[in-house]
Structure formats: structure tokens, C-alpha cells
Amino acid sequence: MVENRAYDWIKKSLTTIEKAGWYRCVKTIESAPGAVIQLEGQSLINFASNDYLGLAGEERLKQAAIAAIREYGTGSTGSRLLSGHRQLHRDLESAIASLKQTEDALVFSSGYLANMGTIRALVGARDLILADEYNHSSLKNGATLTGATVINYQHCDVNDLEQQLAQYRDSYRRCLLLTDTVFSMDGDLCPLPQILDLADEYEAMVLVDEAHATGVMGTTGAGCVEYFGCRDRALIQMGTLSKALGSLGGYIAGSATLIDFLRNRAPSWIYTTALSPADTATALAAIQLIQEQPQRRQQLWDHMQFLKQALREFPLLPSQSPILCLGLSNPQQALQLSDHLHASGIFAPAVRPPTVPFSRIRFSIMATHQQQHLQQLVEALTRFGISFSSPCA
Ligand SMILES: Cc1ncc(COP(=O)(O)O)c(C=O)c1O
């Protein structure tokens, strides 16, 4: 091999990551998705999945995927504007718009791409982005790539947001507010009505990320916009098909004009291969199913209430969603607890910086968990003890 020292820094960087306790590696799941999984030879109760309603292993979704592959093949063979568009894509977009009660919707190949491409299409160098400091990576990177001035406001702090708007809004052409609705690593909700009031007052656009809210929040599962009663407000809704909907892909829902504009201006929609027929058909079947079976959502909320009550002595971060987090004082403690849970038959990985500001164990609840699964979690945590010194308690 010809020597070139230009790459030496990568190994050094990895060593630094390891020393900080931030090193990550993948774990192989050997079974179908579900509340109980087979992980590296061991059967574990799964508290690490975003499959909140347990749809990813659902027979009806599998059949939809198989039928789509039989009819349309495995790949979509091109971008939507060239050879990739099928009636299935349009059917899915109509179903999303109908669930969300928006004029139209646009399906992207992932949620990450939906955020990146949409933010890029909406703002540029002369504009201002104000973003919650705990936003998902796709919103953060999407914002950075626009060349706009990006200012973070303190997490869920509308007073801080208002101050930034008052100070900076007038110096820029357009302004875009970005926030997760359900914060994926905390489980709390953004103060949506107040954010929308500020947006109206300061003439700002709002893009909300409903990745963890779609299928889960609101009476019909339309998300936090429904939950907060804000469906008649002007805003842009992004979501993924990959979590409660058990498929892959992302979407934007909004006005017909917005969607038409994105078809012409969102680079991550125009210059990428269309979502595969199987993923598209799966997501379509999932939307039908969440509308037909509200009892799945009810089950999820019942589980959530049970756990919140049973773990009330533990330093849980405030959550109004099926994501529960135990804040811990350092990465080592998070790894120790994750190992203890693993030994107790529970899969709940430690989430550490730089993904989050401080270490935690994140539990995501599924509608398909059994009561005994929840009980086993409570018992395992009780055995470990609550000698945690939570950074946020
Ligand atoms: C809040 C949030 N937004 C966006 C994404 C990206 O979605 P996808 O996994 O569909 O790319 C995720 C998921 O990982 C997420 O948690």
C-alpha cells in the first residue's frame, strides 16, 4: 500500500471518541421487529424501537409490500420527475394529506431528506432561521446548508424565541422557525400554539418535525398539530414514514402551492431516486390501519400512563409522549445501567453526547408491549436502585 499520512487523523479521532466514552457500534437484531426481539442470540424486551404502534411486523403491511413488488418490481428506477413516479406515490401523498387535513403532501425517500430539501428550498443567504437548540440533526444540518443565519433559541423557551425575533427579524428577508414537535431524545412537546402566534406576529414561516408524533399524537394519529388543535394555522408539517408507520421515507404536508413549489425546488426530492414501491405501499397500508384501529394508540397511552406512575420515584425527564428518558450524570453510568437492563432481559441503549447534551437511557414504549414487559422493566430499574444523580432532577 502506498503511504499517505493524510488519513492518519481518522484513527486518532476514533481513539479520542473511545476515551470520551462516546464510541458507538451496531448491534445485530436477528428477528422480525416487535416488542420482543432476538439480539445477538438473546431474547430481549425491546424498548429501543420507534415502531410505536407495532406495525413494522404487521401482516397487512407485509402483504402490501409483497403485492407492490409483484406489480411494480423492487426499485423505482429513477427520480420522481423522470422515470420514478408511480400512482402509488400519489395515492400515498393523498392519504397523508387527508390524515393531516392539508391541501397536499409530498413524499421523500427519507425524513432526513425531507427536512434537508425543504429547508434548502425555503430559505437562503439573505434569510434567518430560528431553531430550538434540541432539534433533530436533520433540521440542524438542513439549516446549516442553506447559508442562512441560524440562531438557536433555548429549548422550548418562547420568551427566548420572542427576544430573538424582536432583535433580528427585521434585518432579514424571510424568517423560518424550526422545531421538533415531539423531541426525540427527551419525549417532551414543543409549545406549538405560542410558536405559531409569534410566527404570525413576526411574519415567519414555521416548519414542524412530526417524526415521532405521526400515528401517535392526536385523536386520529395525525400528530401534534392535531393534538394542539392547530390544524387551521399556517405551517409546514414534516414527518417520517419510518417510525409509527413501520415503513421508510418522509413527507411534507401543507398547502398545494407549497407542495408544487417543493416539486420544483427541493434538491433532495428532485435529484434522488423515488421511494421504492414496497416502502410506498407499506406506508399507505399503515395510514389506513392507524385510522381503522385507534385502539392501538389507546393501548400505547395506557402503557405510557402505567410506566409514568410506576416510575414516579425515578429521575425521568418530563415527557408527554411514548418516549421516556432517565437522565444520568455521565456516559459510564448510562452504559452501566444499559448493561444491567440487558442482563435483565431488556434492550434499552444508552444515548450519550454528542447525540444529546447529557447521557440518558431512552425507553420507547410500544402498543404491542405486554403488561408483563412493562412490569419487568420496572423491576429491573428498581433492582438497579435510584442512586442516580440526574443532571436534570
Ligand atoms: C425528529 C426526527 N426527524 C427526522 C428524522 C429522520 O427521519 P428518517 O429516519 O425517516 O430519515 C428522525 C429519525 O431518525 C427524527 O427522529
PDB file of C-alpha atoms in Angstrom, residues 35 51-54 295-301 303 365-370:
ATOM      1  CA  ALA A  35     -41.947  -5.952  21.401  1.00  0.00           C
ATOM      2  CA  ASP A  51     -42.219   1.255  15.858  1.00  0.00           C
ATOM      3  CA  TYR A  52     -44.621   2.752  18.419  1.00  0.00           C
ATOM      4  CA  LEU A  53     -47.754   1.002  17.161  1.00  0.00           C
ATOM      5  CA  GLY A  54     -46.061  -2.312  16.361  1.00  0.00           C
ATOM      6  CA  GLN A 295     -57.261   1.116  19.895  1.00  0.00           C
ATOM      7  CA  ARG A 296     -53.555   0.687  19.114  1.00  0.00           C
ATOM      8  CA  ARG A 297     -52.956   4.320  20.063  1.00  0.00           C
ATOM      9  CA  GLN A 298     -55.094   3.899  23.178  1.00  0.00           C
ATOM     10  CA  GLN A 299     -53.037   0.870  24.221  1.00  0.00           C
ATOM     11  CA  LEU A 300     -49.861   2.879  23.785  1.00  0.00           C
ATOM     12  CA  TRP A 301     -51.170   5.684  26.009  1.00  0.00           C
ATOM     13  CA  HIS A 303     -48.833   1.697  28.761  1.00  0.00           C
ATOM     14  CA  ILE A 365     -42.979   2.323  24.512  1.00  0.00           C
ATOM     15  CA  MET A 366     -44.878   0.194  22.007  1.00  0.00           C
ATOM     16  CA  ALA A 367     -48.604  -0.527  21.796  1.00  0.00           C
ATOM     17  CA  THR A 368     -47.675  -4.187  21.444  1.00  0.00           C
ATOM     18  CA  HIS A 369     -45.787  -4.401  24.754  1.00  0.00           C
ATOM     19  CA  GLN A 370     -47.495  -6.754  27.199  1.00  0.00           C
TER      20      GLN A 370
END
